Tab-separated table of C-alpha atoms in Angstrom:
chain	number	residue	atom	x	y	z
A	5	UNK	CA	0.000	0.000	0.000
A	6	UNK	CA	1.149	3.439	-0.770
A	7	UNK	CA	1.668	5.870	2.149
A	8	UNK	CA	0.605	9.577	2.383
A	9	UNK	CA	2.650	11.261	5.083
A	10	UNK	CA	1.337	15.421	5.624
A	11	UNK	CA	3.588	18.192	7.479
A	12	UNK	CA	3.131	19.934	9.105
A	13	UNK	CA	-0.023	18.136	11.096
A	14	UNK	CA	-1.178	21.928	12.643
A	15	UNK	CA	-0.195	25.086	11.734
A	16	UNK	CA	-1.220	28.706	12.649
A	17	UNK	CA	-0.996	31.708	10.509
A	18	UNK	CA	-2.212	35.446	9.719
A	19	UNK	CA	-5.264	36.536	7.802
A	20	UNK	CA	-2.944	37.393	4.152
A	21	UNK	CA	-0.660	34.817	4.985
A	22	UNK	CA	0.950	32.529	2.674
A	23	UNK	CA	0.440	28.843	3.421
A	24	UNK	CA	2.289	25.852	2.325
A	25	UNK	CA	1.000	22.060	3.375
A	26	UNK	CA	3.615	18.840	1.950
A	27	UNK	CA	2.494	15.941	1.433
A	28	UNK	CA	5.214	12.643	0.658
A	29	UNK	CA	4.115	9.374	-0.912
A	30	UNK	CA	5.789	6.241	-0.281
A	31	UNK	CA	6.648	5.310	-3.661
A	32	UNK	CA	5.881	7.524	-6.687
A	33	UNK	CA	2.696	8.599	-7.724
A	34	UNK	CA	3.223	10.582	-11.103
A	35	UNK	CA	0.534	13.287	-10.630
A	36	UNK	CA	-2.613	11.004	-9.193
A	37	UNK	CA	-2.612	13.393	-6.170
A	38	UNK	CA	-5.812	15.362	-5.010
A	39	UNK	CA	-6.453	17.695	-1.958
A	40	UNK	CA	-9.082	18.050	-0.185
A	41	UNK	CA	-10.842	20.696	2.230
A	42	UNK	CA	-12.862	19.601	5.464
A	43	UNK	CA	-14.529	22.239	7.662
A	44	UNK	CA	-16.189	20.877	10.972
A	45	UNK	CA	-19.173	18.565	10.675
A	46	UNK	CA	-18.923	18.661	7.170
A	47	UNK	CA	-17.933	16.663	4.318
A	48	UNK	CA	-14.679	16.646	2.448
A	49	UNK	CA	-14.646	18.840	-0.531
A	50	UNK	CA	-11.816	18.451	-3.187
A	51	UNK	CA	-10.328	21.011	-4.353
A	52	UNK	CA	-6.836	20.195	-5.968
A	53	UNK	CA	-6.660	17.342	-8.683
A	54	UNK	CA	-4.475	15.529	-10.722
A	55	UNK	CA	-1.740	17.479	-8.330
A	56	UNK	CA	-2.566	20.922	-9.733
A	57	UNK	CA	-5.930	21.278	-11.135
A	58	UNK	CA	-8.134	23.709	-9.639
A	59	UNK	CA	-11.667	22.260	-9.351
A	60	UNK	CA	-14.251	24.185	-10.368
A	61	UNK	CA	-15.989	27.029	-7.954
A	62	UNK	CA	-12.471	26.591	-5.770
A	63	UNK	CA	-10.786	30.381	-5.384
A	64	UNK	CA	-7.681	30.540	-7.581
A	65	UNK	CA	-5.404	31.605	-4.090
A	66	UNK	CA	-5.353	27.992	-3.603
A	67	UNK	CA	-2.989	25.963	-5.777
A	68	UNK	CA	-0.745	22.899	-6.069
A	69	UNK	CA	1.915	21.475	-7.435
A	70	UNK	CA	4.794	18.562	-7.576
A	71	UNK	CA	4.593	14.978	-9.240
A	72	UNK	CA	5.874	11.836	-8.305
A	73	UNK	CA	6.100	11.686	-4.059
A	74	UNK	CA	6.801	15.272	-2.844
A	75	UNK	CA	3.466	17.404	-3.737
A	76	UNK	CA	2.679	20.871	-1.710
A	77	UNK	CA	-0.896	22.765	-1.673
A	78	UNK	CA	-0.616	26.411	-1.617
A	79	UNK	CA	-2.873	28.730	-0.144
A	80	UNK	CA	-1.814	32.217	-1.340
A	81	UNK	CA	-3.356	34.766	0.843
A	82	UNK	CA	-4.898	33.031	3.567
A	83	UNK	CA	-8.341	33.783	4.367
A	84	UNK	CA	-10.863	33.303	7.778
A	85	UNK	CA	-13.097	30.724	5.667
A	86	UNK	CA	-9.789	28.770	5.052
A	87	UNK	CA	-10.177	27.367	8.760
A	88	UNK	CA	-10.381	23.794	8.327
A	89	UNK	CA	-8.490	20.321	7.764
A	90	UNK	CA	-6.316	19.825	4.649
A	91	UNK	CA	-5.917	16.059	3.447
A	92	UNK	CA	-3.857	14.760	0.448
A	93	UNK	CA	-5.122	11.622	-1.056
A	94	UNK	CA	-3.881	9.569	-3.538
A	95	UNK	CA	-5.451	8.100	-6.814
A	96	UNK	CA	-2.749	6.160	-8.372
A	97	UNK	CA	-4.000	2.887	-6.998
A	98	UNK	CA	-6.189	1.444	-4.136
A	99	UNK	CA	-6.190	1.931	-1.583
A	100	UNK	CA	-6.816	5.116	-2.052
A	101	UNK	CA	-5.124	6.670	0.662
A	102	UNK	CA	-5.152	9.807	2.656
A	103	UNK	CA	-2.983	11.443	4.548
A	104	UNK	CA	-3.736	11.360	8.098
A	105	UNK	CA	-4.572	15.549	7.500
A	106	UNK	CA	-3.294	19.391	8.217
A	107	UNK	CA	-5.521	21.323	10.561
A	108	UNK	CA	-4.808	25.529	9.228
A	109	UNK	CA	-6.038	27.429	11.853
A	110	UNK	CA	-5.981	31.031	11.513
A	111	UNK	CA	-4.182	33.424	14.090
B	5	UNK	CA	-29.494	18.502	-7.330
B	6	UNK	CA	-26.770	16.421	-8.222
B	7	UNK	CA	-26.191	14.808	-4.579
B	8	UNK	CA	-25.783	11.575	-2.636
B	9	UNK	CA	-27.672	10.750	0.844
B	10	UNK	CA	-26.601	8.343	2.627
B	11	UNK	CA	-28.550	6.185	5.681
B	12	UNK	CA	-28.909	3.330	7.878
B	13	UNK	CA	-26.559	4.309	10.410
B	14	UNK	CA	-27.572	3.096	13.685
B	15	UNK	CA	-25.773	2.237	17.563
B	16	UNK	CA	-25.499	-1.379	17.319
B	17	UNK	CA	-23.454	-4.609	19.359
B	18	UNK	CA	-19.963	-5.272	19.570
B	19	UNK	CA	-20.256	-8.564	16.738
B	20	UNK	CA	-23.365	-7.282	14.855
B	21	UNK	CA	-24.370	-6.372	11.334
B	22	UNK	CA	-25.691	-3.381	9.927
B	23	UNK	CA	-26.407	-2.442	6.214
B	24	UNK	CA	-25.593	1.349	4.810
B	25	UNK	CA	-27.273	2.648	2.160
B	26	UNK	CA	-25.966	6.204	-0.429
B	27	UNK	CA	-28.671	6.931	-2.803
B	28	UNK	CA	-27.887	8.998	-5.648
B	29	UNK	CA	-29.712	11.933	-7.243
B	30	UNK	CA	-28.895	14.148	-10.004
B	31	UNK	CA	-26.411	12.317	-12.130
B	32	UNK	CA	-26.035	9.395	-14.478
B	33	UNK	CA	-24.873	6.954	-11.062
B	34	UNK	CA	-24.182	3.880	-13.579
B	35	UNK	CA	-21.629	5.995	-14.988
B	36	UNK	CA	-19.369	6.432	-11.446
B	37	UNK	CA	-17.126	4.282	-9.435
B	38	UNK	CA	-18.433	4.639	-5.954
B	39	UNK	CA	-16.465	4.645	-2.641
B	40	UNK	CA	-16.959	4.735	1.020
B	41	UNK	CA	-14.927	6.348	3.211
B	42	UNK	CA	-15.073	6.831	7.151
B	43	UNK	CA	-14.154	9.318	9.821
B	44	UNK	CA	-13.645	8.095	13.205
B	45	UNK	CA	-14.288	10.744	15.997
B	46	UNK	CA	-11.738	13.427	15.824
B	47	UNK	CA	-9.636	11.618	13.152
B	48	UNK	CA	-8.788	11.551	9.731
B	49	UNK	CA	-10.328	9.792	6.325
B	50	UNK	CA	-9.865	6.190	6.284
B	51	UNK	CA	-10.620	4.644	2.404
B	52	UNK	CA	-13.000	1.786	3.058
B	53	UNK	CA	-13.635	-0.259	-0.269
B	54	UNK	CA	-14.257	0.708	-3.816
B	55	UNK	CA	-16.715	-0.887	-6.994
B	56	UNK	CA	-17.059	-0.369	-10.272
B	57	UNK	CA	-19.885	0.722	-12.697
B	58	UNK	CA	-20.798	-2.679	-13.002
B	59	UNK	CA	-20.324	-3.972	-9.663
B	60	UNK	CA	-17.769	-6.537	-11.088
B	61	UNK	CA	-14.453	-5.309	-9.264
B	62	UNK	CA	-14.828	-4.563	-5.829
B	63	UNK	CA	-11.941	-3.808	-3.348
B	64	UNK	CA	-11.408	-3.353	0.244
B	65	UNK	CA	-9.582	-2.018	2.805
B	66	UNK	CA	-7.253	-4.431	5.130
B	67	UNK	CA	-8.904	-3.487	8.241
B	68	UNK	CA	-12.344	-4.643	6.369
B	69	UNK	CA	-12.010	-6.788	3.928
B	70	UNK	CA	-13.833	-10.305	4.913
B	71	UNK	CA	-16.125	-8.628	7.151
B	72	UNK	CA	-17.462	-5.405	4.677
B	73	UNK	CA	-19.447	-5.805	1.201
B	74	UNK	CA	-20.068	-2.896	-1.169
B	75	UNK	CA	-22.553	-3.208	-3.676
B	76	UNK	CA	-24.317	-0.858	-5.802
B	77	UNK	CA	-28.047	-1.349	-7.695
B	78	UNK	CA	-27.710	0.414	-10.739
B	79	UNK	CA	-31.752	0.596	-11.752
B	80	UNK	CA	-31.614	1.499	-7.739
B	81	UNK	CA	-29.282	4.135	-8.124
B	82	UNK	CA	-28.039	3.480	-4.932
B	83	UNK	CA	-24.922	2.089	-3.015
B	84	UNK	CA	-24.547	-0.003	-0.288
B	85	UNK	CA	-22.345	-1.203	2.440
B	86	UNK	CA	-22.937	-4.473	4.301
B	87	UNK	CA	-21.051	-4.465	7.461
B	88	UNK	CA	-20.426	-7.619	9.735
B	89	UNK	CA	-18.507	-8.393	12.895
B	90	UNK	CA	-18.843	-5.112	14.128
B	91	UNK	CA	-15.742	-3.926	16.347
B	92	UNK	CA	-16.118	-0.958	18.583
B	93	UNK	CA	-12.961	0.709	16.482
B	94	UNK	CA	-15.680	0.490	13.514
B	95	UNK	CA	-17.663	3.633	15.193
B	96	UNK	CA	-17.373	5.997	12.853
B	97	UNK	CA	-19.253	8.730	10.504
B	98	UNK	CA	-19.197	6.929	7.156
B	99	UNK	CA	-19.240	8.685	3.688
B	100	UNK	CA	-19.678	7.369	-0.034
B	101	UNK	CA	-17.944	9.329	-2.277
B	102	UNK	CA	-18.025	9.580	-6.171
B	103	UNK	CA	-15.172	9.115	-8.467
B	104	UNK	CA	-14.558	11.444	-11.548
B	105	UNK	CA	-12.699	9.819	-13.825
B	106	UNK	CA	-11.987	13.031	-15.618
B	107	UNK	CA	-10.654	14.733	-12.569
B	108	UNK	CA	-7.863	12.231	-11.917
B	109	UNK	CA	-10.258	9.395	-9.885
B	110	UNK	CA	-10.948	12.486	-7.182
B	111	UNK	CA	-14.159	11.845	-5.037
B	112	UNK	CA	-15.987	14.925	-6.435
B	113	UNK	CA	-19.291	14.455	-4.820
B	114	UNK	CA	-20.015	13.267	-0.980
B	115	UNK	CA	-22.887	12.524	0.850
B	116	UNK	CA	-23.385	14.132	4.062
B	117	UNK	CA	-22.352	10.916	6.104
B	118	UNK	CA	-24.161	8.583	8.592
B	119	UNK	CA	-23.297	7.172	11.803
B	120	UNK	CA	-22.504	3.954	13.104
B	121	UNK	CA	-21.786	3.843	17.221
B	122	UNK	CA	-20.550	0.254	17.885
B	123	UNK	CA	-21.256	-0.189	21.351
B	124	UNK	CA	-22.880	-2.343	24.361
C-alpha cells in the first residue's frame, strides 16, 4: 500500500498569509494526487486534482503542485473561511489513501 | 441537485451487522465508481472499499475486507455497504464518495455521512 505522510499536522498563521502544506508518498505517484478541504461537521470537498488542477468554484489563491512523491498545496493569501483540515489523497492505486490531514487554523 | 444521501446508520453490538445505504440523485450513477470512506471521531479519512460501474471489481480495505461488502443497484441508483462483525474501532461517521474519472479518480461528490456507534 502506498503511504501519504502530511507536514506539518497543525499550523497557525495570519489573515494574508501565505500557506504551504507537503504531502510525501511512499513510492511515486506521477501526478494522481488530489487535496481536499474539510470544515467541521462537514464533508470533504476536493479542491486540488491531478496534483494541480483547480476544481471548479475553488478560489484561484489555492494551488498545487509537484509529481511523483513530494506534492505541496498552496494557499496564497490566507483567508478566515480557510479554517479547516487539509488532506492529500492519492489516486494512483487502491487503496486510495489519505494522509492522516493538516488542521490551518488562523491566528 | 446532483447529490448523494446516505442512511442506515444506527448504535449497534460489539459482533453485529448493519447495512448502509448512499442513494444517488442528479447524475447518471451507472456511470461512477463509488467509494466509502469513514471518519472516526476526531480523526482523519480512512478509504474503506471501492466498486465499479458494473459492480464486477470490488476492493477493500485491510482493516475490512472479509467482514465489509459494497454493492451498488444500478436501476436502484443506490450504493450499499454491508457491514459484519462489528468492532467498537468500527464507530465511525461513514461517507460514499463519487469518483470522476476526468478529474484524476478524485471523489468529487459526498454525501453528508451517517453514523454507526458500535457499542454495548
Amino acid at each position: 500500500d502506498i503511504q501519504m505522510t502530511q507536514s506539518p499536522s497543525s499550523l497557525s498563521a495570519s489573515v494574508g498569509d501565505r500557506v504551504t502544506i507537503t504531502c510525501r508518498a511512499s513510492q511515486s505517484i506521477s501526478s494522481y494526487l488530489n487535496w481536499y478541504q474539510q470544515k467541521p461537521g462537514k464533508a470533504p470537498k476536493v479542491l486540488i486534482y491531478g496534483a494541480s488542477s483547480l476544481q471548479s468554484g475553488v478560489p484561484s489563491r489555492f494551488s498545487g503542485s509537484g509529481s511523483g512523491t513530494d506534492f505541496t498545496l498552496t494557499i496564497s493569501s490566507l483567508q478566515p473561511e480557510d479554517s479547516a483540515t487539509y488532506y492529500c489523497q492519492q489516486s494512483y492505486s487502491t487503496p486510495r489513501t489519505f494522509g492522516q490531514g493538516t488542521k490551518v487554523e488562523i491566528k | 441537485e446532483v447529490q448523494l444521501v446516505e442512511s442506515g446508520g444506527d448504535l449497534v453490538q460489539p459482533g453485529g451487522s448493519l447495512r448502509l445505504s448512499c442513494a444517488a440523485s442528479g447524475f447518471t450513477f451507472s456511470r461512477y465508481e463509488l467509494n466509502w470512506v469513514r471518519q472516526a471521531p476526531g480523526k482523519g479519512l480512512e478509504w474503506l472499499s471501492y466498486i465499479s460501474t458494473s459492480g464486477s471489481n470490488t476492493y477493500y480495505a485491510d482493516s475490512v475486507r472479509g467482514r465489509f461488502t459494497i454493492s451498488r443497484d444500478n436501476a436502484k441508483n443506490s450504493l450499499y455497504l454491508q457491514m459484519h462483525s462489528l468492532r467498537a474501532e468500527d464507530t465511525a461517521l461513514y461517507y460514499c464518495a463519487r469518483e470522476e474519472k476526468m478529474a484524476s479518480d478524485a471523489f468529487d461528490l459526498w454525501g453528508q455521512g451517517t453514523v454507526v456507534t458500535v457499542s454495548s
